Coordinates of C-alpha atoms in Angstrom, one line a residue:
Chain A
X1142 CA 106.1 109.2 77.6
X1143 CA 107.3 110.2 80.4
X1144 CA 106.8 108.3 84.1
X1145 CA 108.4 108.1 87.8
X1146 CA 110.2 105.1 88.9
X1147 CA 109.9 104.0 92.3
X1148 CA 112.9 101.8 93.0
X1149 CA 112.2 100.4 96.4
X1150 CA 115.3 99.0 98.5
X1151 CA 116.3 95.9 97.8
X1152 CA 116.7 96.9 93.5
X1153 CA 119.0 99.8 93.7
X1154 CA 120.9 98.9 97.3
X1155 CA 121.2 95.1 96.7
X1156 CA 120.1 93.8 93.0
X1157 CA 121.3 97.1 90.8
X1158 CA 121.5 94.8 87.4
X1159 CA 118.2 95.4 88.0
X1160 CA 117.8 99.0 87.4
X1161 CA 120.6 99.2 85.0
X1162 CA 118.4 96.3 83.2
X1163 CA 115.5 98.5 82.9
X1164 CA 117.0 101.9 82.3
X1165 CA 118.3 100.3 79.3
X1166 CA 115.0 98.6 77.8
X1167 CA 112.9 101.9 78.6
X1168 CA 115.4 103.9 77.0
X1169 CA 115.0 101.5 73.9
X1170 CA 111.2 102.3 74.0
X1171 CA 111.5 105.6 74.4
X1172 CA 110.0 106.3 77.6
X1173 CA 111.8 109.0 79.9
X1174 CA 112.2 108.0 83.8
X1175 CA 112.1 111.4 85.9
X1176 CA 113.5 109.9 89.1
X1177 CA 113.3 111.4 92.6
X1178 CA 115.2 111.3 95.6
X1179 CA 112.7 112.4 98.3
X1180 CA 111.0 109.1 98.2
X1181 CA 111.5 106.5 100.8
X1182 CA 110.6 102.5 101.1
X1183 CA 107.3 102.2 99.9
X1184 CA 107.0 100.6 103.3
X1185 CA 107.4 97.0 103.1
X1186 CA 104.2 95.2 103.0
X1187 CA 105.6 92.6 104.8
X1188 CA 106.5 93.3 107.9
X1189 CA 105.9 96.9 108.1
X1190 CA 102.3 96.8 107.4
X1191 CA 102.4 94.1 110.8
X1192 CA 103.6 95.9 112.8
X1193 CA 102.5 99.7 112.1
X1194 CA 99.7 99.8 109.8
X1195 CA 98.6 103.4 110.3
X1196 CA 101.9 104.8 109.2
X1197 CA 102.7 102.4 106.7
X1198 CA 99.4 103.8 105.1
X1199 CA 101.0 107.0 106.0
X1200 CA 104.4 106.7 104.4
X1201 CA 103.1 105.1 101.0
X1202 CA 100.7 108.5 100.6
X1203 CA 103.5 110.3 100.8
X1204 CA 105.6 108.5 98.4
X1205 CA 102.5 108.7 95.9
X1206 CA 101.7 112.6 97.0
X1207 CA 105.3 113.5 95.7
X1208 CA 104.3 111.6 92.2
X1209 CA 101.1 113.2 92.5
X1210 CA 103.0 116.7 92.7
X1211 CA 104.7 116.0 89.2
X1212 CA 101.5 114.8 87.6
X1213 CA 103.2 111.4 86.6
X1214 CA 102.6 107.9 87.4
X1215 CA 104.5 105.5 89.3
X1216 CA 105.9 102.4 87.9
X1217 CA 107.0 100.0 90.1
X1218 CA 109.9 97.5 89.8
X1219 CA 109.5 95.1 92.3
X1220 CA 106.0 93.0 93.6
X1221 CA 106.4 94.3 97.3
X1222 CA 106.4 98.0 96.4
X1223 CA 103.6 97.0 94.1
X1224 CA 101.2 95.7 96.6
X1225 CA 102.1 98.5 98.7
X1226 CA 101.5 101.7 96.6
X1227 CA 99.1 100.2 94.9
X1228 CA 96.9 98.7 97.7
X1229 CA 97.1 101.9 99.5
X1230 CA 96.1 103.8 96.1
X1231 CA 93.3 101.7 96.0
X1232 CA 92.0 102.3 99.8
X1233 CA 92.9 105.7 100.1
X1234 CA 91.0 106.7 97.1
X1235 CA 87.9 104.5 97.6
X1236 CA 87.8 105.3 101.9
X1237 CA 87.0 108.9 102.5
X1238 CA 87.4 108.6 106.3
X1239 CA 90.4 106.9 105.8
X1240 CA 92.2 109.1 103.6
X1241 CA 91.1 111.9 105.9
X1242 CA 93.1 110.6 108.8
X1243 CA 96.5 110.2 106.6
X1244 CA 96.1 113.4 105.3
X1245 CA 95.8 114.5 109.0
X1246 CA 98.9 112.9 109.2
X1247 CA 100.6 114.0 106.2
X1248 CA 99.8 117.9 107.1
X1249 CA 102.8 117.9 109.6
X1250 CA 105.2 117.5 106.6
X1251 CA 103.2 119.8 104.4
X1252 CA 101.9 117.3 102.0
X1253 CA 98.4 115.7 101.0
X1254 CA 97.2 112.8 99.2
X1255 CA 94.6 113.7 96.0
X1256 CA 94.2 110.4 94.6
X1257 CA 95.2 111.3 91.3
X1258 CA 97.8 109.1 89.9
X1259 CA 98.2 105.5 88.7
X1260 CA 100.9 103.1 90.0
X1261 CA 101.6 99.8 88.3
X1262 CA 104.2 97.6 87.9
X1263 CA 106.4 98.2 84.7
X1264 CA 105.0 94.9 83.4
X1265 CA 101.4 95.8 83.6
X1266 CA 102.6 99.4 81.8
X1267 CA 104.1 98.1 79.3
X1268 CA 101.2 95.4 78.3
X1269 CA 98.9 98.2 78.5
X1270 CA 100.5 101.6 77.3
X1271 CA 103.2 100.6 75.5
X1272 CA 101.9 97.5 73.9
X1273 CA 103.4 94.2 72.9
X1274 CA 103.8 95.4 69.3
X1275 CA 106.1 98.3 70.0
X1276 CA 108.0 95.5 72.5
X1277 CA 108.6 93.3 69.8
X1278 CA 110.0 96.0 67.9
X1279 CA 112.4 97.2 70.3
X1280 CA 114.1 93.4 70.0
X1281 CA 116.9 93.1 67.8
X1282 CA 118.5 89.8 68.8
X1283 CA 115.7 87.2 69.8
X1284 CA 116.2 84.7 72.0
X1285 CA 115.2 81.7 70.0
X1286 CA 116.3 78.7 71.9
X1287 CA 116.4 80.4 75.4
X1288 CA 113.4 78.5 77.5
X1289 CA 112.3 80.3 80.5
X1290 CA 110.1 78.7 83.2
X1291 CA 107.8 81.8 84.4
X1292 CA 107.2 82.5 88.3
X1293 CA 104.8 85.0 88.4
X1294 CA 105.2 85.9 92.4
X1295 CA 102.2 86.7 94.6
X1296 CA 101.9 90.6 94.1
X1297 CA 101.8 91.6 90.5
X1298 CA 98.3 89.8 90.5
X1299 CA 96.5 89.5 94.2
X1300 CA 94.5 90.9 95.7
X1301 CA 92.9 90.7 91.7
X1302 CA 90.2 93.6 93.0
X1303 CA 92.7 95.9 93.8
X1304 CA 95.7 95.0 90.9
X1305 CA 93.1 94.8 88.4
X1306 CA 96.1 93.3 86.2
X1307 CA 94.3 89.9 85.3
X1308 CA 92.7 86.6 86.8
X1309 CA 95.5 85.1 89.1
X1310 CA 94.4 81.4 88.6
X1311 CA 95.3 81.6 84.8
X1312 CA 97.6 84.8 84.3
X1313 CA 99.5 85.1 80.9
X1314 CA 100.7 88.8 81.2
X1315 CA 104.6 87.0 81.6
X1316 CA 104.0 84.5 79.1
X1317 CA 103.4 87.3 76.6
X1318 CA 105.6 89.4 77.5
X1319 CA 108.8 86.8 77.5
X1320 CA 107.2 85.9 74.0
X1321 CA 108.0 89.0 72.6
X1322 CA 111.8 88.7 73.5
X1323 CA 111.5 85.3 70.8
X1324 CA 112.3 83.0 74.0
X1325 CA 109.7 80.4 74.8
X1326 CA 107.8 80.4 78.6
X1327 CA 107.3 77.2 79.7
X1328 CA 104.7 76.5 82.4
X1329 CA 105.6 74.4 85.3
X1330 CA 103.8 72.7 87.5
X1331 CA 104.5 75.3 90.8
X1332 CA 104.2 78.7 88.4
X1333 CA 101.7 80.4 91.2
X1334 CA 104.0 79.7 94.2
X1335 CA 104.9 81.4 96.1
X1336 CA 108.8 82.0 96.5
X1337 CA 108.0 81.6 100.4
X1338 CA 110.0 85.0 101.5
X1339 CA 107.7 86.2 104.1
X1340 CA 107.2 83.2 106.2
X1341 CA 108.8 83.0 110.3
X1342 CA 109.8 79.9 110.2
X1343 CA 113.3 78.8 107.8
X1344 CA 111.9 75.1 106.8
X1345 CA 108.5 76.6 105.7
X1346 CA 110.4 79.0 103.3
X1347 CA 112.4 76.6 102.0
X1348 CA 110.0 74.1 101.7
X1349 CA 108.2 76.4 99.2
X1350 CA 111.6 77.4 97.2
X1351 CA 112.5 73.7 96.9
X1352 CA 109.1 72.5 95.2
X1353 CA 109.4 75.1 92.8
X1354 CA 113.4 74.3 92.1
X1355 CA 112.2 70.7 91.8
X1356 CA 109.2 71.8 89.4
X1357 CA 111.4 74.2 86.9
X1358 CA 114.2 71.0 87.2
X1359 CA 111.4 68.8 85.9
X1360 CA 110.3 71.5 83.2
X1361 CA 112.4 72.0 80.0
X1362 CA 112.7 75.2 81.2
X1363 CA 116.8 77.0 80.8
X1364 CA 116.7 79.4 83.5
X1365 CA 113.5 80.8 85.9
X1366 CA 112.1 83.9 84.7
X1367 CA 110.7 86.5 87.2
X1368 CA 109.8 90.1 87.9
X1369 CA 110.7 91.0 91.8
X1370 CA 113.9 91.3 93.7
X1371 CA 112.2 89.6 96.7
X1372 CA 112.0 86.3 94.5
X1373 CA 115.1 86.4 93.2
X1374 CA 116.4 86.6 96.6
X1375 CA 114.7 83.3 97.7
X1376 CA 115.8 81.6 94.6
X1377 CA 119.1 82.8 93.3
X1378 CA 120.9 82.8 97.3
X1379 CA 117.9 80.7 98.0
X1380 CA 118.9 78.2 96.0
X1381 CA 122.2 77.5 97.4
X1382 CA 120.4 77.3 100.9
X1383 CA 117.9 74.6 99.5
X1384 CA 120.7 72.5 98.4
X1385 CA 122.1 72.4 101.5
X1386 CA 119.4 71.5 103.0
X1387 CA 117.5 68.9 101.2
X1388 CA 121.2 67.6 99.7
X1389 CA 120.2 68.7 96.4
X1390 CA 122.7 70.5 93.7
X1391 CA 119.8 72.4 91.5
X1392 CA 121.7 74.7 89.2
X1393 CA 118.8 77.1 87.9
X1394 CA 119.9 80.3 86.3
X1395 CA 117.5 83.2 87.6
X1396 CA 116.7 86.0 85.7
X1397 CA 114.9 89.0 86.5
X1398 CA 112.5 89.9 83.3
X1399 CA 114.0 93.4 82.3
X1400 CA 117.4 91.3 82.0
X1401 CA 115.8 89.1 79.1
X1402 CA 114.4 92.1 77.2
X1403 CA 117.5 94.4 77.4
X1404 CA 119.6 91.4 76.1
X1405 CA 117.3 91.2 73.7
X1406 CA 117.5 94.6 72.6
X1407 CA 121.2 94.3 72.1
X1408 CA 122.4 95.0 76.0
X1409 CA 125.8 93.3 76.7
X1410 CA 125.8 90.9 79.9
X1411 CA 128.0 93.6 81.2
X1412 CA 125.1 95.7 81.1
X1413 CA 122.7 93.2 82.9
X1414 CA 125.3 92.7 85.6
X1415 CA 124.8 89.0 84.5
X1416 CA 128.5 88.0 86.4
X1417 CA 126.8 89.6 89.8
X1418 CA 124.0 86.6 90.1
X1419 CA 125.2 83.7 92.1
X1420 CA 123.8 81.0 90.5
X1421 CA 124.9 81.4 86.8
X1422 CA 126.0 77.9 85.6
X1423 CA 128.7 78.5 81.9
X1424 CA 126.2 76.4 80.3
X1425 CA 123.7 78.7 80.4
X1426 CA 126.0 82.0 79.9
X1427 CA 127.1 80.2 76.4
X1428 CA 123.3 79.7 75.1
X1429 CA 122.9 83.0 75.8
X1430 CA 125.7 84.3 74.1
X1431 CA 125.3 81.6 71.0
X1432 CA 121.5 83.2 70.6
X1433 CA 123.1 87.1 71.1
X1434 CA 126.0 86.3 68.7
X1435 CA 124.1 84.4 65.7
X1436 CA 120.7 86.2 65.6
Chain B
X1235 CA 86.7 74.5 128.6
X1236 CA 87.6 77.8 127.0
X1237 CA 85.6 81.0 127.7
X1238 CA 84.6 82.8 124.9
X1239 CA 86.9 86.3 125.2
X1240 CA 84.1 89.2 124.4
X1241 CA 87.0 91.5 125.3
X1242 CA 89.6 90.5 122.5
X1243 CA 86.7 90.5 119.8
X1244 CA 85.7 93.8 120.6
X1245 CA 89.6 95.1 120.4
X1246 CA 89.8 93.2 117.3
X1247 CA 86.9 94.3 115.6
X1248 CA 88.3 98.0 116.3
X1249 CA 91.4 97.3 114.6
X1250 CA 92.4 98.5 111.2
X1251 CA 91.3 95.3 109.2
X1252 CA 90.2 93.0 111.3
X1253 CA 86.6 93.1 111.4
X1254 CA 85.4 91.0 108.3
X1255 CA 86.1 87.3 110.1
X1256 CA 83.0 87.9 111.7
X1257 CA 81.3 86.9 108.2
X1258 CA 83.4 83.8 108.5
X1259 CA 81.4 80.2 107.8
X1260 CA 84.3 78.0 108.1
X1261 CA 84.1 76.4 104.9
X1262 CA 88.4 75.6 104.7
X1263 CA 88.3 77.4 100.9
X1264 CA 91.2 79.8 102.1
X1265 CA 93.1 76.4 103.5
X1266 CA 92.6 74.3 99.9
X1267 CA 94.6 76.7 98.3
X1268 CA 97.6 78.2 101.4
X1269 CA 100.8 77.4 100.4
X1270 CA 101.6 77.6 103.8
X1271 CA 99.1 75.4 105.1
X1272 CA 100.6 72.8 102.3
X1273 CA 103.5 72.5 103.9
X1274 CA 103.1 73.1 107.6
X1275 CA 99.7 71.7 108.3
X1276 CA 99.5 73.4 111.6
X1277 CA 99.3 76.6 110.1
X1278 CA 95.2 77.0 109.2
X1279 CA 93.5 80.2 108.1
X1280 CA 90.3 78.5 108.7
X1281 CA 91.8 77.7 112.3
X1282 CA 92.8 81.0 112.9
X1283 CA 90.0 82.9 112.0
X1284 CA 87.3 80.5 114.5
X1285 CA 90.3 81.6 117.2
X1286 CA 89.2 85.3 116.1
X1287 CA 85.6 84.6 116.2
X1288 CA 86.5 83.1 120.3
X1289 CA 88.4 86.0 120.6
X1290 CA 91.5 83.4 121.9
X1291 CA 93.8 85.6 122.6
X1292 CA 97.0 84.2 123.6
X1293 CA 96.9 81.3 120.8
X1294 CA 96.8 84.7 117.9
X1295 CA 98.5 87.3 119.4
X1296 CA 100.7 85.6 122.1
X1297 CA 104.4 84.8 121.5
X1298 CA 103.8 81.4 120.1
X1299 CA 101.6 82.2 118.2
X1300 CA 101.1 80.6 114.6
X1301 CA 100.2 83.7 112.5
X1302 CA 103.8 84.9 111.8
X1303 CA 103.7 81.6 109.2
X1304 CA 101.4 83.4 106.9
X1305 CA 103.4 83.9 103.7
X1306 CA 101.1 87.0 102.5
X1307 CA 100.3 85.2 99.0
X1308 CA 96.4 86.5 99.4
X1309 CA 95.2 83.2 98.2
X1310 CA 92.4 83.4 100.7
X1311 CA 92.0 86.8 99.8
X1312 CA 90.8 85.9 96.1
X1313 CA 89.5 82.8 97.5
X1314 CA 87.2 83.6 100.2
X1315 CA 83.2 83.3 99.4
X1316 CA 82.6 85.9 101.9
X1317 CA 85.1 88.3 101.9
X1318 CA 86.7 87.8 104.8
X1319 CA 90.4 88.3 103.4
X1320 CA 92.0 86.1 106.0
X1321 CA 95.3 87.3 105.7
X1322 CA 93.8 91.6 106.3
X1323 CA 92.6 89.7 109.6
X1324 CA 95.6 88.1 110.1
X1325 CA 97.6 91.6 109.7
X1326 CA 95.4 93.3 111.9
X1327 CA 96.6 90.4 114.7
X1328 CA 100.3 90.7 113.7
X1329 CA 99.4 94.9 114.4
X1330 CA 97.9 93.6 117.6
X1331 CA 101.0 91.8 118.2
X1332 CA 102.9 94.7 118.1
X1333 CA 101.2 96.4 120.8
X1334 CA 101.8 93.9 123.1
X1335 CA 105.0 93.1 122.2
X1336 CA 105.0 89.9 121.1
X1337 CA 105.9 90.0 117.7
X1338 CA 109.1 88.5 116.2
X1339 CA 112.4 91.0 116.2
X1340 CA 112.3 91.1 112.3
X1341 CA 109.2 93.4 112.8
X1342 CA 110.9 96.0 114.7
X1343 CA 114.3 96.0 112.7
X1344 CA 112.4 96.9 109.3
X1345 CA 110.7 99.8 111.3
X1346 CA 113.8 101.1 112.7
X1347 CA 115.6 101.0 109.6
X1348 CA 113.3 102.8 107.9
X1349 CA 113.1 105.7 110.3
X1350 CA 116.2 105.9 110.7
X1351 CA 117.6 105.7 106.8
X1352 CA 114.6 105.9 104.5
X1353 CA 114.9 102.8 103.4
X1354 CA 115.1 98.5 104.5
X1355 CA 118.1 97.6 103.2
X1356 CA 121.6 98.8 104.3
X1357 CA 124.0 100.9 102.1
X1358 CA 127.2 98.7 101.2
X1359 CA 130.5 100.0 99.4
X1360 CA 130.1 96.7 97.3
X1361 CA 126.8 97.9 95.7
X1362 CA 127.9 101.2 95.8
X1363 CA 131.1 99.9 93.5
X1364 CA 128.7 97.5 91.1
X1365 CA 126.5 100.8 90.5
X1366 CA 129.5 102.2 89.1
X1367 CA 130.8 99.5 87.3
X1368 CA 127.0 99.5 85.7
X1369 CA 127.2 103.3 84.9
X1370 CA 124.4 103.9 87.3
X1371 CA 124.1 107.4 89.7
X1372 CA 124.8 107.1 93.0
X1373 CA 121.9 106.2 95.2
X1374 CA 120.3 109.2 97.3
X1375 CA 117.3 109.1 99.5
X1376 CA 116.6 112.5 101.0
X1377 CA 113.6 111.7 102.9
X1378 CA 114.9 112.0 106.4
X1379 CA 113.0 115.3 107.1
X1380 CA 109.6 114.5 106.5
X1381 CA 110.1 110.8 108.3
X1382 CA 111.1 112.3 111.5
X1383 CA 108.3 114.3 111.7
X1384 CA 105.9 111.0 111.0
X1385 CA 107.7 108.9 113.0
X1386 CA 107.5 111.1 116.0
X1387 CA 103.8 112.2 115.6

């Protein structure tokens, strides 16, 4: 199988455990990434999208017209260059009028937007094409006594028309999917938060970081489990933030989801660039490597 | 008391997005369930869309304004009995912003970093070394061609 990876920014220029995490799992699953260099941010939906909407429409139908050209799908690794590519999927290939005037706009560069290709996250691929079974398989060390609260992050599930991944009031696509690694997801209280990221003002951010920190420390949970570099931002470097600030000295491991299933499939923590995360108490390195060592 | 701003409305409902508050019947769904809202009461969806439907201008789109708060969760989105998508309305002010120029800096620096390099966030030799140290390729964008041209359409 054979799809096209859309990295983003902040995974291969900031978080690159990241990508090393998941070139390492999709290679165990045999699917082949055909990378390319033309693309550019996805734009951010973020701010971006406020401030220029016509182009960031613009921008993302280019991205998904040089997919389009290869005849392969996008996956996407992180929740903000989901909602972008796949939002603007969505429009551009329901809105006639609309897709029109971007590919009025795309003619300058030579390109045009069809409306043929799927973008997902890798997540929502994998549940789907790949399959939970074949997952499973893949694991050769599972990670029996590793307990993972889940943060599931806005975009991988809103808007539900347009992601079409599963209800966002009761989503279990993470739950499932840790599952298969033999660790055990543990719900918390503040799963559906959001990590806070995108708002102006500092105290409303951390506000939001803090009650989940608060809600995975009340959880049995080892570590937080997640699937976008935006969130670990927020709570990995976020976390030592929030401590200053509300006097607090939470010590959650964070753990992007590709990291748990590569380990699992017999990556070293060289490979997951485990040593590059800031928050990464001993404790937790030596459960991890008890679980890799005696499986 | 406050005028109603016919104006505003009109230049709102024109904008990509921001037309569907206009089916708004205030019933605070979209506030029950902001994270936002939670925690900074001040900021209201419900609020801000009945300043759409008055068209008050310089309470959404001046430079106090509240909307920048939104943390683009699309709660109300899924929310919403009528479809109003509060936050799409809530980007289309934050475009409006924009125009006027009273949108916060952060705006403008992802924009310019992304015509000018492709891309939000800023090579660094550090990444550059831990990409090695992983065994990963370099990291190329080669986009600069076709953005220039967008950008300066």
């Amino acid at each position: 199988m054979q799809v096209m990876p859309f990295w983003g920014c902040m995974i291969p220029l900031k978080y690159p455990q990241m990508e090393s995490a998941v070139r390492y799992s999709l290679t165990k699953l045999e699917i082949e990434l055909v990378d390319d260099s033309r693309f550019s941010c996805c734009p951010d939906p973020i701010y971006f999208k406020a401030g220029d909407k016509m182009r960031w429409f613009t921008l993302a139908a280019r991205n998904i017209a040089i997919a389009e050209e290869r005849g392969l799908d996008i996956i996407t690794m992180c929740s903000g260059c989901t909602a972008t590519l796949c939002e603007v999927n969505h429009h551009l290939k329901h809105d006639e009028k609309l897709r029109d005037k971007i590919n009025e706009n795309l003619k300058s560069i030579g390109r045009e937007y069809k409306g043929s290709i799927r973008v997902r996250h890798l997540v929502t691929m994998l549940r789907d094409d790949v399959g939970l079974e074949k997952i499973a398989d893949s694991v050769k060390y599972r990670l029996e006594n590793i307990k993972i609260a889940i943060h599931y992050g806005c975009h991988l599930l809103k808007p539900s028309e347009i992601m079409n991944v599963e209800d966002p009031l009761v989503p279990k696509i993470l739950a499932e999917l840790i599952r298969v690694t033999g660790a055990t997801p543990v719900n918390h209280q503040e799963y559906l938060m959001c990590c806070g990221k995108a708002c102006q003002e500092q105290q409303l951010s951390l506000n939001m970081s803090h009650a989940v920190f608060q809600s995975v420390a009340d959880s049995e949970a080892d570590c937080l489990g997640l699937i976008c570099p935006t969130c670990f931002d927020s709570f990995d470097l976020g976390q030592l933030r929030v401590n200053r600030n509300f006097s607090k000295k939470f010590e959650i491991p964070v753990i992007y989801y590709f990291q748990l299933l590569a380990l699992a499939q017999g990556a070293s923590l060289e490979n997951v660039g485990i040593k590059f995360h800031k928050i990464m108490p001993e404790e937790f390195i030596k459960r991890l490597n008890t679980t890799l060592v005696t499986a | 008391m406050k005028k109603i701003n016919y104006e505003f409305r009109e230049k709102l409902n024109q904008t990509l997005g921001g037309f569907s508050h206009n089916y708004c019947y205030q019933c605070g769904a979209c506030v029950a369930d902001c994270p936002a809202h939670r925690f900074l009461p001040e900021f209201n969806p419900r609020a801000i869309i009945l300043q759409a439907l008055y068209g008050f201008e310089e309470e959404l789109i001046g430079p106090d304004s509240m909307i920048w708060n939104c943390t683009n969760c699309y709660n109300c989105y899924e929310r919403c009995p009528q479809a109003v998508n509060p936050i799409e309305v809530i980007i289309a002010l934050k475009n409006m912003c924009r125009e006027k120029g009273t949108n916060p800096p952060s705006v403008d620096n992802i924009i310019e970093r992304v015509k000018s390099s492709g891309v939000t966030v800023t090579k660094t030799e550090l990444v550059k070394r831990r990409r090695q140290e992983l065994g990963l390729p370099e990291f190329e964008i080669n986009c600069s061609d076709d953005l220039e041209k967008i950008f300066n359409k």
